[in-house]
PDB file of C-alpha atoms in Angstrom:
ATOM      1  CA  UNK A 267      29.994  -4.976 145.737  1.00  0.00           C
ATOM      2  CA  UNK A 268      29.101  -1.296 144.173  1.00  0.00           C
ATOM      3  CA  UNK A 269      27.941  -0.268 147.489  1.00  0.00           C
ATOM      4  CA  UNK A 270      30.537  -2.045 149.883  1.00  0.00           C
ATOM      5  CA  UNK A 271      33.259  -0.200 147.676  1.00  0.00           C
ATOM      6  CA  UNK A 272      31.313   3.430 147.843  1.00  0.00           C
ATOM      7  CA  UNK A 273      30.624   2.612 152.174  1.00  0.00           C
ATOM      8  CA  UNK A 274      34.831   2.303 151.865  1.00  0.00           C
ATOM      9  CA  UNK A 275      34.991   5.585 150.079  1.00  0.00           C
ATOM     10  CA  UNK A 276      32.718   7.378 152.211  1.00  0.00           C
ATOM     11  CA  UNK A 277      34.287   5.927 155.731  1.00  0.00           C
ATOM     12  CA  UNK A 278      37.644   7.127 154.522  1.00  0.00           C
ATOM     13  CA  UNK A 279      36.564  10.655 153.257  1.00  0.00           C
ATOM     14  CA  UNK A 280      34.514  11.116 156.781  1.00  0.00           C
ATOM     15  CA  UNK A 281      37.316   9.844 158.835  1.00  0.00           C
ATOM     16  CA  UNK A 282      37.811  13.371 159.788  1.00  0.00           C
ATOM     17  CA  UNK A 283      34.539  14.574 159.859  1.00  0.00           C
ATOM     18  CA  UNK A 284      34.363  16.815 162.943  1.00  0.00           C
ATOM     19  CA  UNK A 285      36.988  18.797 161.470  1.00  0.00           C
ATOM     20  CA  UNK A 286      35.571  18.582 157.980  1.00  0.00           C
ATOM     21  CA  UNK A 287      32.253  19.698 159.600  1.00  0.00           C
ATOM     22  CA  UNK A 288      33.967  23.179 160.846  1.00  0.00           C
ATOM     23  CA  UNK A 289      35.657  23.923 158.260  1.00  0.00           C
ATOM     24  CA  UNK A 290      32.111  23.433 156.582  1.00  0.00           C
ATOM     25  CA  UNK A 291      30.790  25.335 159.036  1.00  0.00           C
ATOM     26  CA  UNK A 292      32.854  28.138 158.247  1.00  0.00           C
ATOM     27  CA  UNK A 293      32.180  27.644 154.382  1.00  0.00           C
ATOM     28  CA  UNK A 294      28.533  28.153 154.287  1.00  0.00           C
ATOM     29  CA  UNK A 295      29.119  31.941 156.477  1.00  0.00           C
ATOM     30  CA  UNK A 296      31.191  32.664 153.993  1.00  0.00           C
ATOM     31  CA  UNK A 297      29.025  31.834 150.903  1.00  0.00           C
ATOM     32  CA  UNK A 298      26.735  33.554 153.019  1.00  0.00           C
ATOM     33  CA  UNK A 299      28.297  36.467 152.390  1.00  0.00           C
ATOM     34  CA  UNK A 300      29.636  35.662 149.001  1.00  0.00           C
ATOM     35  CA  UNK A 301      25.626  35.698 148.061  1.00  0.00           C
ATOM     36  CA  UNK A 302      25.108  38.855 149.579  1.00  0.00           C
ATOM     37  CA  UNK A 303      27.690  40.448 147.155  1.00  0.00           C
ATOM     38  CA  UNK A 304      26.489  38.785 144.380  1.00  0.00           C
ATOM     39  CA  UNK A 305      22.781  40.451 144.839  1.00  0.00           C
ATOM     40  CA  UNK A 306      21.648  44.042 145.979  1.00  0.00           C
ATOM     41  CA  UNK A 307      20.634  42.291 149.094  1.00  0.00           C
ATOM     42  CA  UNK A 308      21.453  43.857 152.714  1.00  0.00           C
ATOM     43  CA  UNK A 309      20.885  40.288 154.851  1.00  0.00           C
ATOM     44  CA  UNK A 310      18.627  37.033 155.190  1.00  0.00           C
ATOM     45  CA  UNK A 311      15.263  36.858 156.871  1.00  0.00           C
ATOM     46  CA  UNK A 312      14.529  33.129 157.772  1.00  0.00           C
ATOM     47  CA  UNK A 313      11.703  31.881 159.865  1.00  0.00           C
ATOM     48  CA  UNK A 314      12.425  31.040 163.371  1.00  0.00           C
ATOM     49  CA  UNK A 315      10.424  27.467 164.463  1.00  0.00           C
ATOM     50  CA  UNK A 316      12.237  26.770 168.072  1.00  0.00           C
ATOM     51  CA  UNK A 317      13.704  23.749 166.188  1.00  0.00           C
ATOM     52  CA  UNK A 318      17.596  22.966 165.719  1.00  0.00           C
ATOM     53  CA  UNK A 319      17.531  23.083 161.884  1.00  0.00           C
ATOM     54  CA  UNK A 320      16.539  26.728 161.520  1.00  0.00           C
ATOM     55  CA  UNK A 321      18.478  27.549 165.112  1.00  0.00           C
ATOM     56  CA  UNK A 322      21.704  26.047 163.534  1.00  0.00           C
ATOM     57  CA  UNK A 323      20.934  28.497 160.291  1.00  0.00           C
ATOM     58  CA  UNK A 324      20.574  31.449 162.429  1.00  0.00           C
ATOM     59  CA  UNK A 325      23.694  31.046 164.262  1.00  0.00           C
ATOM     60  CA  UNK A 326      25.718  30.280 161.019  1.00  0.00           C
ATOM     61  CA  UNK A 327      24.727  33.736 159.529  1.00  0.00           C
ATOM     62  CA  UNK A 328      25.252  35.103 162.595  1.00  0.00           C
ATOM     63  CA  UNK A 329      28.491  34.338 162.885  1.00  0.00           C
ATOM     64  CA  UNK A 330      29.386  36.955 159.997  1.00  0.00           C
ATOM     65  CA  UNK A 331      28.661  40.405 161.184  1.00  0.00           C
ATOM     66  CA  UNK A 332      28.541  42.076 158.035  1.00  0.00           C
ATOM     67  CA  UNK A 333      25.365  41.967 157.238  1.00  0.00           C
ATOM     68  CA  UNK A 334      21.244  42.121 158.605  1.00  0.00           C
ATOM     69  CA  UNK A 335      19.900  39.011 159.747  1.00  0.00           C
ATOM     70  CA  UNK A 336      15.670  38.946 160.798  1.00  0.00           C
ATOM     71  CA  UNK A 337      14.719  35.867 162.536  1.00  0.00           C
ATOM     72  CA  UNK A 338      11.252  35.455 162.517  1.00  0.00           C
ATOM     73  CA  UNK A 339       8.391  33.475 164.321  1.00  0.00           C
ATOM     74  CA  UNK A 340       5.113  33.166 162.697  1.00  0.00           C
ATOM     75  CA  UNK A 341       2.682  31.870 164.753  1.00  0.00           C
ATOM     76  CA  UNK A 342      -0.102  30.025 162.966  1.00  0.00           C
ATOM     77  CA  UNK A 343      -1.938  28.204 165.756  1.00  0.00           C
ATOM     78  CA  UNK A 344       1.610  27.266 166.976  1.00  0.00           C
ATOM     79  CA  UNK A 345       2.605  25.577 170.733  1.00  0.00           C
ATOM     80  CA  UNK A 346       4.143  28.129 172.967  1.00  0.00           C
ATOM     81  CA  UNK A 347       7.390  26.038 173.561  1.00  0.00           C
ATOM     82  CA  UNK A 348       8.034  26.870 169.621  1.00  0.00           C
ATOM     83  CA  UNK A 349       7.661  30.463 170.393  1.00  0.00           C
ATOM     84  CA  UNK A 350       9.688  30.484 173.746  1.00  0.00           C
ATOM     85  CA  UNK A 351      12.884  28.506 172.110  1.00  0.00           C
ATOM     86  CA  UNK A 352      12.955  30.667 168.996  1.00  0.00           C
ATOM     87  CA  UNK A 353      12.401  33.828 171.262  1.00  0.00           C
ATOM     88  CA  UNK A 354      15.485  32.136 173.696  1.00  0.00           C
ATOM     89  CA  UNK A 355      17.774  32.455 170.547  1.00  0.00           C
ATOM     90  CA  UNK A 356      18.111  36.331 170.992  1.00  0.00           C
ATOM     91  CA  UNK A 357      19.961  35.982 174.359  1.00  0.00           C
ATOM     92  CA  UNK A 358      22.701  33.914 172.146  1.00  0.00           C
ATOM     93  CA  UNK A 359      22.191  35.465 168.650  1.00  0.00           C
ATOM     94  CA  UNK A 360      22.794  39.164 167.786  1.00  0.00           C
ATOM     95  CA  UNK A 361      19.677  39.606 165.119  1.00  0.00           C
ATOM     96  CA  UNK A 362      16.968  41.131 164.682  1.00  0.00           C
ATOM     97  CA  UNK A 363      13.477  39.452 165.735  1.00  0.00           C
ATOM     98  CA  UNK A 364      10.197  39.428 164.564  1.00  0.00           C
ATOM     99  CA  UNK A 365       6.741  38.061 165.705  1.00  0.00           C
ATOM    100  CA  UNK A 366       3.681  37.702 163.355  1.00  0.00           C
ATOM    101  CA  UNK A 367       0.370  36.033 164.865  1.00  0.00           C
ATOM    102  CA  UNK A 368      -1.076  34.781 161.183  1.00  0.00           C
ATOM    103  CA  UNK A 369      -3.717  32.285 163.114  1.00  0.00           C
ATOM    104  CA  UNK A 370      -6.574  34.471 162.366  1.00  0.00           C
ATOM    105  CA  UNK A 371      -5.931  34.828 158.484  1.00  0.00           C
ATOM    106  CA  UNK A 372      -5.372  31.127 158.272  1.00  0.00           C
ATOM    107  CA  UNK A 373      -8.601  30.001 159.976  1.00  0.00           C
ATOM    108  CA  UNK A 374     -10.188  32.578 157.142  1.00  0.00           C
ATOM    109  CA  UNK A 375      -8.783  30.824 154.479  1.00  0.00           C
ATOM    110  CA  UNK A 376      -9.964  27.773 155.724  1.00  0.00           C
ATOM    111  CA  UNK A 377     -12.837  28.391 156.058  1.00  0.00           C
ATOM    112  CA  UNK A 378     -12.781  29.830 152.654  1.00  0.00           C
ATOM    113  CA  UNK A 379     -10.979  27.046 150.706  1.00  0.00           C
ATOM    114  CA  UNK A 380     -13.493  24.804 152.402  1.00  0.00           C
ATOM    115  CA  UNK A 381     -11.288  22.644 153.466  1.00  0.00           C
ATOM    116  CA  UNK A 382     -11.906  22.096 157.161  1.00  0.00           C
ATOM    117  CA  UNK A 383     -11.772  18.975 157.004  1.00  0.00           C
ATOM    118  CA  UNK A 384      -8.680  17.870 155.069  1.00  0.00           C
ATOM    119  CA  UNK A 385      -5.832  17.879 157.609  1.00  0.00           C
ATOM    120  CA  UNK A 386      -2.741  17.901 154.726  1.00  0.00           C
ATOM    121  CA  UNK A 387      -4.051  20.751 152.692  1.00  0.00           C
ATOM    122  CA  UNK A 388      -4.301  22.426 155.901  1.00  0.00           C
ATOM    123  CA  UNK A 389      -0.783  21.440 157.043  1.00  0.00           C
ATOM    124  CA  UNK A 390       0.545  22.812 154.055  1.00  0.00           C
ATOM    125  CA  UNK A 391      -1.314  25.933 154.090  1.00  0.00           C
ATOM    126  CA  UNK A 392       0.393  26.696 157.072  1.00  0.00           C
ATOM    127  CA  UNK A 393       3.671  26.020 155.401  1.00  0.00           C
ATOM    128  CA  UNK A 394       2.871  28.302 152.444  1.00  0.00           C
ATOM    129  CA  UNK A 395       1.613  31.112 154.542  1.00  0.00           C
ATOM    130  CA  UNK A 396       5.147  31.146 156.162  1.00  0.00           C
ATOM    131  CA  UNK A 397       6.752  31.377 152.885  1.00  0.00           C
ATOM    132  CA  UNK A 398       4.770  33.908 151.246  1.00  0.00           C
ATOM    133  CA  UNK A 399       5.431  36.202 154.598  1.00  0.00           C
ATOM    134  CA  UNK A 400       8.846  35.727 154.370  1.00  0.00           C
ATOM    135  CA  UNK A 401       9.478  36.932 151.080  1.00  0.00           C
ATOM    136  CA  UNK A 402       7.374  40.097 151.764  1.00  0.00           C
ATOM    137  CA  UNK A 403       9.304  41.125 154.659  1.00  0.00           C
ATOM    138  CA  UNK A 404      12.329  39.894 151.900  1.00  0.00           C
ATOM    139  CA  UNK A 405      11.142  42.516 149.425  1.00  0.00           C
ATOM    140  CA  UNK A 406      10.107  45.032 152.092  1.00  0.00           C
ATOM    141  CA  UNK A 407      13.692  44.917 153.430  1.00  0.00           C
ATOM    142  CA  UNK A 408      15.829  44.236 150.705  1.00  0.00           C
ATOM    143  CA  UNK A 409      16.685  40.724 152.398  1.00  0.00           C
ATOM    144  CA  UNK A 410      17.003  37.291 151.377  1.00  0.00           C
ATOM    145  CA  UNK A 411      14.989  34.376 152.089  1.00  0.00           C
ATOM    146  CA  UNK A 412      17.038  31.041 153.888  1.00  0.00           C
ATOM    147  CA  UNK A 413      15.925  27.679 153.956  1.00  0.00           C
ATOM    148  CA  UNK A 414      16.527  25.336 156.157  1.00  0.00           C
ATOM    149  CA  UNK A 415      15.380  22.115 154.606  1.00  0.00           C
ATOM    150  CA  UNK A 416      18.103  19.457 155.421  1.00  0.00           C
ATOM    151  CA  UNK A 417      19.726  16.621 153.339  1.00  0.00           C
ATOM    152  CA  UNK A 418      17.534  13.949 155.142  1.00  0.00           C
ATOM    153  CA  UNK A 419      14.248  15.963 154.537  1.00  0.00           C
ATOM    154  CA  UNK A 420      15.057  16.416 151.301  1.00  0.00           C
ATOM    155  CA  UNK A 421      16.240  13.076 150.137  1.00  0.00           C
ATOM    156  CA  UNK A 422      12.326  11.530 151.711  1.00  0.00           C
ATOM    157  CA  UNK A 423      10.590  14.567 150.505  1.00  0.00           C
ATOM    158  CA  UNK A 424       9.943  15.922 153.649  1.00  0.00           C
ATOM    159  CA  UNK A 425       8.702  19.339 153.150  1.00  0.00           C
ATOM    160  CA  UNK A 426       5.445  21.564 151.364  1.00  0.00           C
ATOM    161  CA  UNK A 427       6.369  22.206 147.437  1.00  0.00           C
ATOM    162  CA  UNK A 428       6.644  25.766 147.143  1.00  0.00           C
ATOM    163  CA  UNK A 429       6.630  25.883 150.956  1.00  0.00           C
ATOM    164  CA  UNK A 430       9.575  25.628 153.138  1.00  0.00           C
ATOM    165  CA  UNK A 431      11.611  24.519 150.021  1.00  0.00           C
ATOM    166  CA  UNK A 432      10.614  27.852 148.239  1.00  0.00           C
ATOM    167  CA  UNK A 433      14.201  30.132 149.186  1.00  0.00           C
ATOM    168  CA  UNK A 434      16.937  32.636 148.075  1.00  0.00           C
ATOM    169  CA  UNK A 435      19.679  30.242 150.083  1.00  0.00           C
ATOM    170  CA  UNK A 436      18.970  26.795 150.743  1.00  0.00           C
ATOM    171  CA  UNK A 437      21.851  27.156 153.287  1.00  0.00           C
ATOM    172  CA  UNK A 438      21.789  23.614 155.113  1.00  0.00           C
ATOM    173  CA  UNK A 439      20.060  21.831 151.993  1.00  0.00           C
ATOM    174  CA  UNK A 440      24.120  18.998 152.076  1.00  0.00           C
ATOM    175  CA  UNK A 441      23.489  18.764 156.022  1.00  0.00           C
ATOM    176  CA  UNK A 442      22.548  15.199 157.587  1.00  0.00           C
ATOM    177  CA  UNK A 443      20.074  15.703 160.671  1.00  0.00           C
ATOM    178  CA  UNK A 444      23.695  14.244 162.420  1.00  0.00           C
ATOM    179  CA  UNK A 445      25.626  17.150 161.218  1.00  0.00           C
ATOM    180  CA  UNK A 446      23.172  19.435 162.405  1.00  0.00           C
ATOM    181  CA  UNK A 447      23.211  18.300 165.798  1.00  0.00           C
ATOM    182  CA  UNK A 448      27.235  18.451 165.867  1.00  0.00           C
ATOM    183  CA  UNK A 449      27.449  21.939 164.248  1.00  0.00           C
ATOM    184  CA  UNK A 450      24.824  22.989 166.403  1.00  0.00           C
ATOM    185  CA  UNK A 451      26.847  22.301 169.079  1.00  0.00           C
ATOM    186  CA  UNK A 452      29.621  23.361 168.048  1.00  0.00           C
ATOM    187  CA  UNK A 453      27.517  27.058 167.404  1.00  0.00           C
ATOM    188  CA  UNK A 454      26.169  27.220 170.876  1.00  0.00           C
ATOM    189  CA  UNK A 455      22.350  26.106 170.051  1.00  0.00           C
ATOM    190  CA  UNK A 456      20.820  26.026 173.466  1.00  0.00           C
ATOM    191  CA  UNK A 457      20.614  22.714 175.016  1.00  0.00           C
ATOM    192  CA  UNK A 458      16.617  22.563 175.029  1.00  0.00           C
ATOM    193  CA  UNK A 459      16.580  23.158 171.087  1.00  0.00           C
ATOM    194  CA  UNK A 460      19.184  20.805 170.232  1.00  0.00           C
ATOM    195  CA  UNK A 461      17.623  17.854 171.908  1.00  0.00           C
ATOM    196  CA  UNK A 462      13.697  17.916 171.419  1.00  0.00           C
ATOM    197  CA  UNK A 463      12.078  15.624 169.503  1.00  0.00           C
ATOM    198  CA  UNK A 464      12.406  16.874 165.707  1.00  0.00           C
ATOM    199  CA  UNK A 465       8.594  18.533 164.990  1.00  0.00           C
ATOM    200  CA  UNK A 466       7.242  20.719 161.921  1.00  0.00           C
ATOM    201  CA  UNK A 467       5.038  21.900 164.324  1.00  0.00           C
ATOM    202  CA  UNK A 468       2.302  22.003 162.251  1.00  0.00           C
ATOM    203  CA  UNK A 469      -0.454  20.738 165.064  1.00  0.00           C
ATOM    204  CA  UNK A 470      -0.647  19.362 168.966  1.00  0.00           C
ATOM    205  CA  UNK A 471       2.453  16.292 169.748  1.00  0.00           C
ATOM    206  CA  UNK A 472       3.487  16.089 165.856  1.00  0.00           C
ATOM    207  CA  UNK A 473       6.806  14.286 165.156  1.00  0.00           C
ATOM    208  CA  UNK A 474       8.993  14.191 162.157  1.00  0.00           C
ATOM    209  CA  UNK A 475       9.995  10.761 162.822  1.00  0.00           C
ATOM    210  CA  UNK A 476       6.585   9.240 163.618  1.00  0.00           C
ATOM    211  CA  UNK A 477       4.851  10.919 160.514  1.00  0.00           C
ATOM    212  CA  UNK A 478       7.500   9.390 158.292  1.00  0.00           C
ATOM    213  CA  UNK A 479       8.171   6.195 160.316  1.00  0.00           C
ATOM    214  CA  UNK A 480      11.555   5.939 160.054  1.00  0.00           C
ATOM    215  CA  UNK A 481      14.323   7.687 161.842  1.00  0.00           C
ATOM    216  CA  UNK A 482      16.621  10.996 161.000  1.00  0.00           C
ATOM    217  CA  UNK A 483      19.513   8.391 161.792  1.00  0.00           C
ATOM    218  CA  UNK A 484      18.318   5.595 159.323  1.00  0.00           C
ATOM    219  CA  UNK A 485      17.879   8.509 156.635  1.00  0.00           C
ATOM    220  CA  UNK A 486      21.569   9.576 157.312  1.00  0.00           C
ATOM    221  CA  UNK A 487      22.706   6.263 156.827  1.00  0.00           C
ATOM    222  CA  UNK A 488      21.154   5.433 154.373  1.00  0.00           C
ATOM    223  CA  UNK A 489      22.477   9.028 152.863  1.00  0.00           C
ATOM    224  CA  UNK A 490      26.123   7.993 153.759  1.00  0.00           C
ATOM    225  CA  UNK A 491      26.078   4.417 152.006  1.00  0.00           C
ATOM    226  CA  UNK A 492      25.501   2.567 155.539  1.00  0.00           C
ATOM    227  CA  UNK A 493      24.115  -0.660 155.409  1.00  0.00           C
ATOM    228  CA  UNK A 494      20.367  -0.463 156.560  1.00  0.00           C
ATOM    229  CA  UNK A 495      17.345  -2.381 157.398  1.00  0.00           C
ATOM    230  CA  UNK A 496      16.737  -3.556 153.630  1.00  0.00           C
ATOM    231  CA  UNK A 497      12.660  -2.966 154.130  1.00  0.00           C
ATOM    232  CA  UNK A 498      13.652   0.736 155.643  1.00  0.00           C
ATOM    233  CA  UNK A 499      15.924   1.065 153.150  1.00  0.00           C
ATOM    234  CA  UNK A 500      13.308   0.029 150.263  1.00  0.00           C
ATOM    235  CA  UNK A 501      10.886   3.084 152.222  1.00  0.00           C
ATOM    236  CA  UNK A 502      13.345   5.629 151.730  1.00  0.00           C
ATOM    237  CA  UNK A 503      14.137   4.634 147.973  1.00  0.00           C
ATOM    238  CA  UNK A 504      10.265   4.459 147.633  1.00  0.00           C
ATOM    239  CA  UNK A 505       9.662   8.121 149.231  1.00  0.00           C
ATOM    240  CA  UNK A 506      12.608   9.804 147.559  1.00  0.00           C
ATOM    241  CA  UNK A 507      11.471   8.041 144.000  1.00  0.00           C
ATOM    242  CA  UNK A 508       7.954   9.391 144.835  1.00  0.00           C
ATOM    243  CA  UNK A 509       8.741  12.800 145.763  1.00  0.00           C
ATOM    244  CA  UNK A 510      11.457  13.580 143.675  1.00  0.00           C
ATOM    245  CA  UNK A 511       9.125  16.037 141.444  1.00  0.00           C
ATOM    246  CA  UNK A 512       9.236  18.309 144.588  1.00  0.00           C
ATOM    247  CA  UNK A 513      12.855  19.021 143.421  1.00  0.00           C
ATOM    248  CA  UNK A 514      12.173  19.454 139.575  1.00  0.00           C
ATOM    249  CA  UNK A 515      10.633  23.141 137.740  1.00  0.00           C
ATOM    250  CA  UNK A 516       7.446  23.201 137.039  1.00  0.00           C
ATOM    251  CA  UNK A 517       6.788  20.691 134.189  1.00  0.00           C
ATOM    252  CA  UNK A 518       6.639  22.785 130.792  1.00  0.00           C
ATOM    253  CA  UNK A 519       5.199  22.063 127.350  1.00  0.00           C
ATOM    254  CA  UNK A 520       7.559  21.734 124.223  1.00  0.00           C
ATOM    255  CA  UNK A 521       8.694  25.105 122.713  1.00  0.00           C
ATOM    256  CA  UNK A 522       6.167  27.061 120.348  1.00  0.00           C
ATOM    257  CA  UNK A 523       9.503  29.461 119.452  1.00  0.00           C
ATOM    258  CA  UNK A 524      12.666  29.557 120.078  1.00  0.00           C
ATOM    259  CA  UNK A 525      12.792  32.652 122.445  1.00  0.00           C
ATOM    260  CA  UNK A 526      15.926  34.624 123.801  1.00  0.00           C
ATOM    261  CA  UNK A 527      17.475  34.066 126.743  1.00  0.00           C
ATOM    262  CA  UNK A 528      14.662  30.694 127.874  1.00  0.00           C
ATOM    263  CA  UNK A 529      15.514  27.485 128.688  1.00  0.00           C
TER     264      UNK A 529
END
């Protein structure tokens, strides 16, 4: 009954959405810039992939002019299609664009680490690397970082811990996978971004969908109180239950003194 009367609640609220969605939209440039003020930051650097969730990003801090925005695309043994649909932003996009080739110094540290053979430590290597580069070129340019982990991927745990979660902004981190399509349209996202199959791109064919085995659209429902397959529905509540730590601070001992200014 709880979660007939909350489906109600939600259908009535979203009755409106496309509007709603704009006037979102519009919001998050604006608390772009409201960040901005509140730090001795000059702009956001964000990582380019060629997918829609970190296209969408781009073209929402775009969209204010006041500020620096560096897109960049860090190739760690990446497909060329993510480097040509990130690199087809800047005919749309007025930012600045970077390219770093890291494929090299990851194979070293694999080789290193010793851990050739383990294909998730790798796969979140790659995701780390990212992240650390990012907030040097942050520092080195008085920027701040954006993620672009959405609502979906964060609800299933979808992302590296200290990876592509680690940001200044998590600027789309309230956006369902179907709100990013429709705002994405709504920004201009070119065609060939919008509608490829949703990929980390973290090695050859990899899906989002098929790695998690369920679908962005099940996650969204489920997200928006929709009535589900009860045994997907059971594999979301399992993942998000399992990787809700991802979301937590690192876990801390009791106090040894009461110190100023600590939590």
């Amino acid at each position: 009954m709880q979660r007939a009367n909350n489906l109600k609640r939600m259908i009535t609220k979203w009755k409106n959405q496309p509007d709603r969605l704009l006037e979102y939209g519009r919001y998050l440039s604006e608390f772009s810039k409201q960040c901005l003020e509140k730090s001795s930051a000059q702009g956001y650097v964000l990582g380019l992939s060629g997918g829609v969730d970190s296209a969408l990003a781009l073209a929402i801090l775009t969209s204010n002019s006041n500020f620096k925005v560096l897109g960049v695309f860090i190739d760690i043994e990446s497909q060329k299609m993510d480097r040509t649909d990130a690199e087809s932003l800047k005919s749309v996009y007025k930012f600045e664009y970077k390219y770093i080739n890291l494929t090299s110094e990851y194979k070293a540290l694999v080789k290193a680490l010793g851990i050739k053979d383990n294909a998730v430590a790798k796969a979140n290597l790659k995701v780390r690397l990212r992240t650390i580069t990012l907030y040097a070129l942050a520092q080195a340019n008085n920027l701040l970082t954006v993620g672009t982990t959405n609502a979906a991927e964060r609800l299933v745990g979808y992302y590296t811990k200290f990876g592509d979660n680690a940001c200044d902004v998590a600027l789309l981190c309230y956006l369902t996978k179907s709100h990013i399509y429709y705002l994405a349209d709504q920004y201009k996202v070119p065609h060939d971004i919008v509608t490829r199959r949703p990929s980390a791109g973290l090695y050859e064919d990899q899906s989002d969908e098929q790695e998690l085995g369920l679908t962005y659209r099940e996650i969204d429902h489920y997200l928006s109180f929709a009535t589900i397959d009860p045994i997907k529905d059971q594999k979301i509540t399992t993942r998000y239950i399992t990787n809700k730590h991802k979301l937590n601070a690192p876990i801390r001992p009791k106090k040894f003194l009461k110190l100023r200014n600590t939590k």
